[in-house]
C-alpha positions as semicolon CSV with decimal commas, in nm:
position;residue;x (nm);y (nm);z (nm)
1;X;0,000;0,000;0,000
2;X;0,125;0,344;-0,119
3;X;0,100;0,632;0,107
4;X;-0,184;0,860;-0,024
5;X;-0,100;1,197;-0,165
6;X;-0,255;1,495;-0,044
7;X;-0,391;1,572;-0,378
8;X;-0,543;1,219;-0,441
9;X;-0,940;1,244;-0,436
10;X;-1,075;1,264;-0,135
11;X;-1,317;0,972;-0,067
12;X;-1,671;0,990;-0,021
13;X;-1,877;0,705;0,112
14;X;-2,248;0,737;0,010
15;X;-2,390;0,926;-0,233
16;X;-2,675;1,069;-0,015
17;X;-2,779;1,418;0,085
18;X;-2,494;1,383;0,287
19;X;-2,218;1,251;0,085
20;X;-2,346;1,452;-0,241
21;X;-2,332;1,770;-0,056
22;X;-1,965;1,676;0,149
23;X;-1,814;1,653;-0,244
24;X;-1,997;1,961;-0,338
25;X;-1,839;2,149;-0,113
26;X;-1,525;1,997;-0,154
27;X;-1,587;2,074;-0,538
28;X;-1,611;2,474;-0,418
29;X;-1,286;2,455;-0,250
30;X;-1,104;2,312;-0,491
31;X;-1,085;1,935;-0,416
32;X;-1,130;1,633;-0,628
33;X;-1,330;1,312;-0,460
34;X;-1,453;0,993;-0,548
35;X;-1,822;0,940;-0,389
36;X;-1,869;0,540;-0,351
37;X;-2,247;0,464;-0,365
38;X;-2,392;0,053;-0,333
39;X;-2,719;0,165;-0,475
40;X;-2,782;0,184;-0,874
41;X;-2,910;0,553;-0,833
42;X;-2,793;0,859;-0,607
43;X;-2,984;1,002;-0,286
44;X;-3,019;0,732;-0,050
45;X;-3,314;0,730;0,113
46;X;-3,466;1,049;-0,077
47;X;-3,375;0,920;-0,410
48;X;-3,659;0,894;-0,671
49;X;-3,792;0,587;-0,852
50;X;-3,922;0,501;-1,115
51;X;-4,171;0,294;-1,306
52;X;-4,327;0,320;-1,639
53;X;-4,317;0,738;-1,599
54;X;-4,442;0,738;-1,295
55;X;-4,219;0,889;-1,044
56;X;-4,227;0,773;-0,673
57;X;-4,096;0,912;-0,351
58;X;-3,916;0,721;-0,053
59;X;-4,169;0,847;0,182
60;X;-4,190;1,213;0,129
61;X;-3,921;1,433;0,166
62;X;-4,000;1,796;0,205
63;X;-3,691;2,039;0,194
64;X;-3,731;2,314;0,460
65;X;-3,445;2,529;0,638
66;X;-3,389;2,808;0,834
67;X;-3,067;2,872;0,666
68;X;-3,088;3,101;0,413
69;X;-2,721;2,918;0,240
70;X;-2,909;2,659;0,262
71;X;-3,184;2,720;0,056
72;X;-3,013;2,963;-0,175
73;X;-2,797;2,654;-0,307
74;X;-3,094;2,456;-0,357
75;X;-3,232;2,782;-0,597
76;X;-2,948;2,794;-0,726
77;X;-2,885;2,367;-0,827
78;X;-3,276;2,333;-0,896
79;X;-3,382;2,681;-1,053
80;X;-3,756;2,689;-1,158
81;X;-3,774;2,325;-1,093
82;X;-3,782;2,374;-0,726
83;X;-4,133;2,419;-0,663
84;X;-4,319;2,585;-0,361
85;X;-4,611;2,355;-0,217
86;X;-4,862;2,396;0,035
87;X;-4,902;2,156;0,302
88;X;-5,197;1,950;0,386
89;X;-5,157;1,651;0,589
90;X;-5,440;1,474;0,855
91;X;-5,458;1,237;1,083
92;X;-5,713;0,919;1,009
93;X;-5,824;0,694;1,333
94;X;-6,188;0,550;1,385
95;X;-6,289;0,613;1,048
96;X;-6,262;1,020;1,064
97;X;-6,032;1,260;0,990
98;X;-5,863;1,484;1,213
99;X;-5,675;1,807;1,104
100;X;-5,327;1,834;1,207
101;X;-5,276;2,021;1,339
102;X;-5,537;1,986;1,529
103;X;-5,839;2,242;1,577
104;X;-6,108;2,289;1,828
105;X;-6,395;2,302;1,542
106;X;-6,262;1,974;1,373
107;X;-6,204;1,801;1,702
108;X;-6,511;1,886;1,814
109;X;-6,720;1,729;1,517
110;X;-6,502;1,388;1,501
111;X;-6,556;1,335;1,856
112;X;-6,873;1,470;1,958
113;X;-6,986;1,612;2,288
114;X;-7,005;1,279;2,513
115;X;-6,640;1,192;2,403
116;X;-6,469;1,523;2,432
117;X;-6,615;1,540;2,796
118;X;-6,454;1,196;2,872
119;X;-6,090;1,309;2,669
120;X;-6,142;1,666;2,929
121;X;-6,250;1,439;3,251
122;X;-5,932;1,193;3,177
123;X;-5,717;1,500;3,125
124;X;-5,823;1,623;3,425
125;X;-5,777;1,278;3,617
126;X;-5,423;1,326;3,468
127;X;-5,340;1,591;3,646
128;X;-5,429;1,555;3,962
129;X;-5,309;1,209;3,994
130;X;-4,996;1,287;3,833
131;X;-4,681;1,124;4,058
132;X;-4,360;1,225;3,871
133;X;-4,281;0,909;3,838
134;X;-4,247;0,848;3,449
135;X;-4,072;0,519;3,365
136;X;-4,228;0,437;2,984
137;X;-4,346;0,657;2,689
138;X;-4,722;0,581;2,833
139;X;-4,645;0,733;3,153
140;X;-4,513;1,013;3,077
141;X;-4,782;1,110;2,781
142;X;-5,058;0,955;3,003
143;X;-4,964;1,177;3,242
144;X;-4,964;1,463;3,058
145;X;-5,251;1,482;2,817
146;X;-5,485;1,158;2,998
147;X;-5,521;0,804;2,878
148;X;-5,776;0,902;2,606
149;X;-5,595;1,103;2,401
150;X;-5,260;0,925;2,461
151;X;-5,446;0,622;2,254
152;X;-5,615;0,876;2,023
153;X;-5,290;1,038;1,899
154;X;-4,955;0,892;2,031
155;X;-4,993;0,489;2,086
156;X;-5,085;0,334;1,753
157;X;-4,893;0,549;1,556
158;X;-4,579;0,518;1,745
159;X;-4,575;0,180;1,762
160;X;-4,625;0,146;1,398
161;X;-4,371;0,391;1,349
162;X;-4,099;0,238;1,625
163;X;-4,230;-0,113;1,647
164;X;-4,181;-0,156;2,002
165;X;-4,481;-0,094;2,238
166;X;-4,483;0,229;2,436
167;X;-4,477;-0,011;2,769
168;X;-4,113;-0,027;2,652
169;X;-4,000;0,326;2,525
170;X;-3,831;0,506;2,802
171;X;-3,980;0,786;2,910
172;X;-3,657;0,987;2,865
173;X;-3,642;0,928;2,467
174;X;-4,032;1,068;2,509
175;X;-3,913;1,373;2,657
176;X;-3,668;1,433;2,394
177;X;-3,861;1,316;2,136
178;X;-4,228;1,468;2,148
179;X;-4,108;1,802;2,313
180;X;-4,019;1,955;1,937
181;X;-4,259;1,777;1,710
182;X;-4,560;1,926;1,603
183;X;-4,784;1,698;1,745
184;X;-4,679;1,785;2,043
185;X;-4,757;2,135;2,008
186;X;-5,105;2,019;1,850
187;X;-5,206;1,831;2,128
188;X;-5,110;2,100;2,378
189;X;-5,261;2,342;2,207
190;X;-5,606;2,166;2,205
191;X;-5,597;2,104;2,577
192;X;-5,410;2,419;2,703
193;X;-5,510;2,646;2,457
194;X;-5,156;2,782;2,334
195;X;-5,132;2,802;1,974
196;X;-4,745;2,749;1,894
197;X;-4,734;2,613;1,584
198;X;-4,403;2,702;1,445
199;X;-4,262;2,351;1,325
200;X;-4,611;2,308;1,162
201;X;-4,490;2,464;0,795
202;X;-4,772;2,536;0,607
203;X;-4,597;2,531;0,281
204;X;-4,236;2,365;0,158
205;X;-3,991;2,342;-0,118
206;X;-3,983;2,056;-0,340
207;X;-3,833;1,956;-0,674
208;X;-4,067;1,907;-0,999
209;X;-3,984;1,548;-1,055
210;X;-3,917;1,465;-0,698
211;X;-3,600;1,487;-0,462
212;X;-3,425;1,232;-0,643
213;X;-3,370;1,539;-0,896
214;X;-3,193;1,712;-0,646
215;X;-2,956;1,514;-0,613
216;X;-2,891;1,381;-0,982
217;X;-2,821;1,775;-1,042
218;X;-2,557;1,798;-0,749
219;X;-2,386;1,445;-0,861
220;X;-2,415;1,580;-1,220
221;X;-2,270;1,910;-1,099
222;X;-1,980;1,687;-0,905
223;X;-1,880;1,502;-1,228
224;X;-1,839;1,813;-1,452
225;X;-1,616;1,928;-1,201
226;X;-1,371;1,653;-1,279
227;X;-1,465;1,415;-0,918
228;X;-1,606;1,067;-0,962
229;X;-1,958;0,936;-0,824
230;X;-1,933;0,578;-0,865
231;X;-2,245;0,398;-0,808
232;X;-2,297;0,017;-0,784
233;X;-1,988;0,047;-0,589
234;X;-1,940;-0,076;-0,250
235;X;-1,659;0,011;0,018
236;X;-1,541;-0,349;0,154
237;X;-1,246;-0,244;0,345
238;X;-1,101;0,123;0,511
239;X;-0,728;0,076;0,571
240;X;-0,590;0,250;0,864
241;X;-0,247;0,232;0,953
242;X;-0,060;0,369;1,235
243;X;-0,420;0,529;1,280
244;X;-0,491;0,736;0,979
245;X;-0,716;0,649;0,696
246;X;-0,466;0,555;0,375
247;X;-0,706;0,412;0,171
248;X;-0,990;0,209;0,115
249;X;-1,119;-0,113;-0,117
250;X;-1,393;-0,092;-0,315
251;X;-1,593;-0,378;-0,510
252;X;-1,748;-0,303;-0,823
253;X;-1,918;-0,560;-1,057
254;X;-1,778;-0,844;-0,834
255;X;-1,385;-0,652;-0,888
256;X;-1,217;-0,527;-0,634
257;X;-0,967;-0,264;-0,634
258;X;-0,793;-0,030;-0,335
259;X;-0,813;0,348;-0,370
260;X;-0,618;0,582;-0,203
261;X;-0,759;0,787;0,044
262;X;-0,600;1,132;0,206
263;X;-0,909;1,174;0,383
264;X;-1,275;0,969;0,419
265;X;-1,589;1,136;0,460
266;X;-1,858;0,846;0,518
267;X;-2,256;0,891;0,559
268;X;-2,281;0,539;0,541
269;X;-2,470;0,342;0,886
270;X;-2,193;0,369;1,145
271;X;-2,261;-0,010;1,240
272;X;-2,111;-0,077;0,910
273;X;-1,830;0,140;0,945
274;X;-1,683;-0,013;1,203
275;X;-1,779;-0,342;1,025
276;X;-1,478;-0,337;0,765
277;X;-1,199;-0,040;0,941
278;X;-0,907;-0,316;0,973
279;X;-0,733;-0,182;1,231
280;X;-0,835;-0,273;1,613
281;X;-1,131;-0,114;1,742
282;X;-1,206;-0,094;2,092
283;X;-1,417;-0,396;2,239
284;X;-1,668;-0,125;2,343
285;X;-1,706;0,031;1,992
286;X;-1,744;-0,230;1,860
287;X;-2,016;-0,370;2,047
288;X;-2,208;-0,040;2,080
289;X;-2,148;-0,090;1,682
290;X;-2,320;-0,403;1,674
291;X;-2,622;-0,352;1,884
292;X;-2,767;-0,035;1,679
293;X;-3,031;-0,125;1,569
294;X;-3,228;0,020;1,264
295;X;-3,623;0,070;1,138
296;X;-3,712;-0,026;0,819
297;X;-4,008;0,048;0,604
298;X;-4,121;-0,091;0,286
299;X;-4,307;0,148;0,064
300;X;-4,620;-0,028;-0,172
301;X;-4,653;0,217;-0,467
302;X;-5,035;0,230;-0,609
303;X;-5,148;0,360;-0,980
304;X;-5,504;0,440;-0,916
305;X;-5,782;0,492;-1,215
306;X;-5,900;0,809;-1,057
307;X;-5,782;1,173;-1,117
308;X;-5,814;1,250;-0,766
309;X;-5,903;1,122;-0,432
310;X;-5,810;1,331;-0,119
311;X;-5,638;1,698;-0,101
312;X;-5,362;1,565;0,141
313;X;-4,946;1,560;0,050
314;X;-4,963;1,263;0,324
315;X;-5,201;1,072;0,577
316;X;-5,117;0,988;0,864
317;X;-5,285;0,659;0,938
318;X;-5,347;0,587;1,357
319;X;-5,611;0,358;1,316
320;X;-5,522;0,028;1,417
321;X;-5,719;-0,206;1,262
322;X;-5,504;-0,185;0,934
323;X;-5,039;-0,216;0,921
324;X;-5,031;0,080;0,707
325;X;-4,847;0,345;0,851
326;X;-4,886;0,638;0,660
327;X;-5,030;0,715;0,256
328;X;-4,830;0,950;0,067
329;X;-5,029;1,078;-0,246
330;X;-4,744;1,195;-0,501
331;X;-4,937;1,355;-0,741
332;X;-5,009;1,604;-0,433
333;X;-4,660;1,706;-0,425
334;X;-4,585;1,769;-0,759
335;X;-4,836;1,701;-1,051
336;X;-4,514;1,588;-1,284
337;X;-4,444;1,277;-1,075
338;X;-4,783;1,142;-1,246
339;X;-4,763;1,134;-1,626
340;X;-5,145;1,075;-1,687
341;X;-5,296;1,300;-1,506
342;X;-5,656;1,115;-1,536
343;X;-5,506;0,882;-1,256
344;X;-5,325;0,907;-0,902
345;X;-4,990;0,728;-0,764
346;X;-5,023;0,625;-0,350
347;X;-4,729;0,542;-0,133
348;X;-4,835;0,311;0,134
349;X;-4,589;0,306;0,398
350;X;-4,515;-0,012;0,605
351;X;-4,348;0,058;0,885
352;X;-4,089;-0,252;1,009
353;X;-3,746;-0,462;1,037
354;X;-3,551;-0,620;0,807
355;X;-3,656;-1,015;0,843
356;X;-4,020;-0,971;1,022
357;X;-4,378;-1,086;0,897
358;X;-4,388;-0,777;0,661
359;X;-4,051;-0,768;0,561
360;X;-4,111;-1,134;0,500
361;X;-4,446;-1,121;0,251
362;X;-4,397;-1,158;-0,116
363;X;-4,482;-0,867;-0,363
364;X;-4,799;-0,977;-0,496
365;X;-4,873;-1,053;-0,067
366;X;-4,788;-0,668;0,009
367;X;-4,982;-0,522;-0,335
368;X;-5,308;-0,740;-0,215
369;X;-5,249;-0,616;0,175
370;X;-5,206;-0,262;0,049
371;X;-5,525;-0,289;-0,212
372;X;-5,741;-0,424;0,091
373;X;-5,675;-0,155;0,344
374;X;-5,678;0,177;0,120
């Protein structure tokens, strides 16, 4: 192995958000890299696929910031095709819909007189019962907002989400957790009457054939700079000696082949990371390594004979008589992601982990499952 030189590419593992942006930047100060990516198509998670013209979203990925550099680089890589939508999104549990976030007049006519006073009377019990002592997730929303509405709005939806039940989510991560997200601040707002609704966005921006054409315009953008973005490509080993990074290995179409590497800027999951560094890693590392554990989701993609079918970007689905998660409706976000425009795409989202009963169904299994419960 050949010392790296300092002006040798610098080497970017993933070709996400991330890893696109890392070599962009790089790109502005001057410096070559080589972005490794295993999938076939660049963005990760908010790539963009593709089937037969229709375009299709890895669950929904609005682009908001409060940094205006930020969002002047995205103007400035996207130009008009960076669209401005307006959000709509509800809840659906018991066969209604709720607003979200949530108002007084729509709660009101979902839930009727006799069950708002029993949502008020278990708030109330909340409170005056209320111990400190918060061990779970359930406790500590329970104690806060009443059992009703913790089942209402937080328990079927986070499980689906998180897969554990909320008997076994610390009460801690729910303190982190729900204290910034907006249906937090719904909630509150409903029973408290403050109205903060900041993090609730009411419009966002997004790109006209979906955010997988952000980021084929930044790796297009890296290549005519003269840096690489290599994609089928996978990083089996990072070389290390005397503790620096010197290069890596890379397989491509079953070849492998060592690059050399003045520096390594990696997006990929840190549990594979550690996986293939060949020098010794701490025992502790390692094992902390090891036991992260990660939530998957497997997205059933629907061409529907109707031109439309409900207003909403997304649905969020807490009703828990069906596995769907939440229904993305693409043609919502941008009408271009739907090339006849007499019918509709759906994303049904199916929350769960890699070699469980969902994971585990066929394709025809998931497109019958998803048919039945929309």
């Amino acid at each position: 192995m050949h010392p790296p030189n300092p002006s040798d590419p610098v080497v970017v593992a993933g070709a996400g958000p991330a890893g696109l942006a890392a070599a962009h930047t790089l790109l502005r100060l001057g410096r070559r890299s080589t972005v490794i990516e295993r999938q076939s198509a660049v963005g990760g998670l908010s790539r963009t696929e593709q089937y037969r013209g229709y375009r299709f979203d890895i669950g929904g990925h609005r682009f908001l910031t409060q940094v205006p550099e930020v969002e002047a680089l995205w103007h400035e890589v996207m130009g008009r095709d960076l669209l401005r939508v307006r959000r709509l999104s509800r809840i659906h549990y018991d066969g209604r819909f709720f607003d979200y976030p949530l108002s007084p007049s729509n709660l009101a006519r979902n839930i009727g007189p006799i069950e708002g006073l029993r949502i008020a009377g278990s708030y109330a019990r909340a409170r005056v019962t209320r111990t400190g002592r918060e061990e779970t997730f359930e406790d500590w929303v329970t104690s806060r907002f009443g059992a009703r509405l913790y089942r209402t709005f937080f328990k079927t939806y986070t499980e689906k989400v998180w897969g554990v039940p909320c008997t076994e989510i610390r009460a801690d991560w729910a303190a982190q957790r729900i204290r910034n997200l907006s249906l937090w601040t719904a909630v509150r707002g409903m029973v408290t009457g403050a109205r903060d609704v900041k993090s609730l966005a009411g419009e966002f921006l997004y790109p006209r054939l979906g955010p997988g054409q952000m980021w084929e315009r930044f790796a297009s953008i890296i290549r005519d700079g003269g840096s690489d973005v290599q994609l089928g490509a996978e990083i089996t080993r990072v070389h290390v000696p005397n503790g620096r990074v010197a290069a890596v290995t890379v397989r491509r179409d079953g070849v492998e082949r060592e690059l050399p590497a003045p520096a390594l800027i990696t997006s990929i999951p840190l549990s594979r990371l550690v996986a293939v560094i060949d020098a010794p890693v701490p025992t502790a590392v390692s094992h902390a390594a090891a036991s992260l554990a990660y939530r998957d989701f497997i997205v059933v993609n629907l061409i529907v004979r109707q031109a439309e079918l409900f207003p909403d970007n997304w649905i969020y689905v807490h009703t828990p008589d069906v596995s769907v998660g939440r229904i993305q409706n693409y043609k919502n976000w941008s009408a271009d992601l739907v090339p006849d425009q007499s019918r509709t795409c759906l994303g049904m989202e199916y929350f769960c982990t890699v070699g469980d009963a969902i994971w585990q169904r066929s394709d025809a299994e998931l497109l019958e499952q998803a048919r039945r419960e929309i």
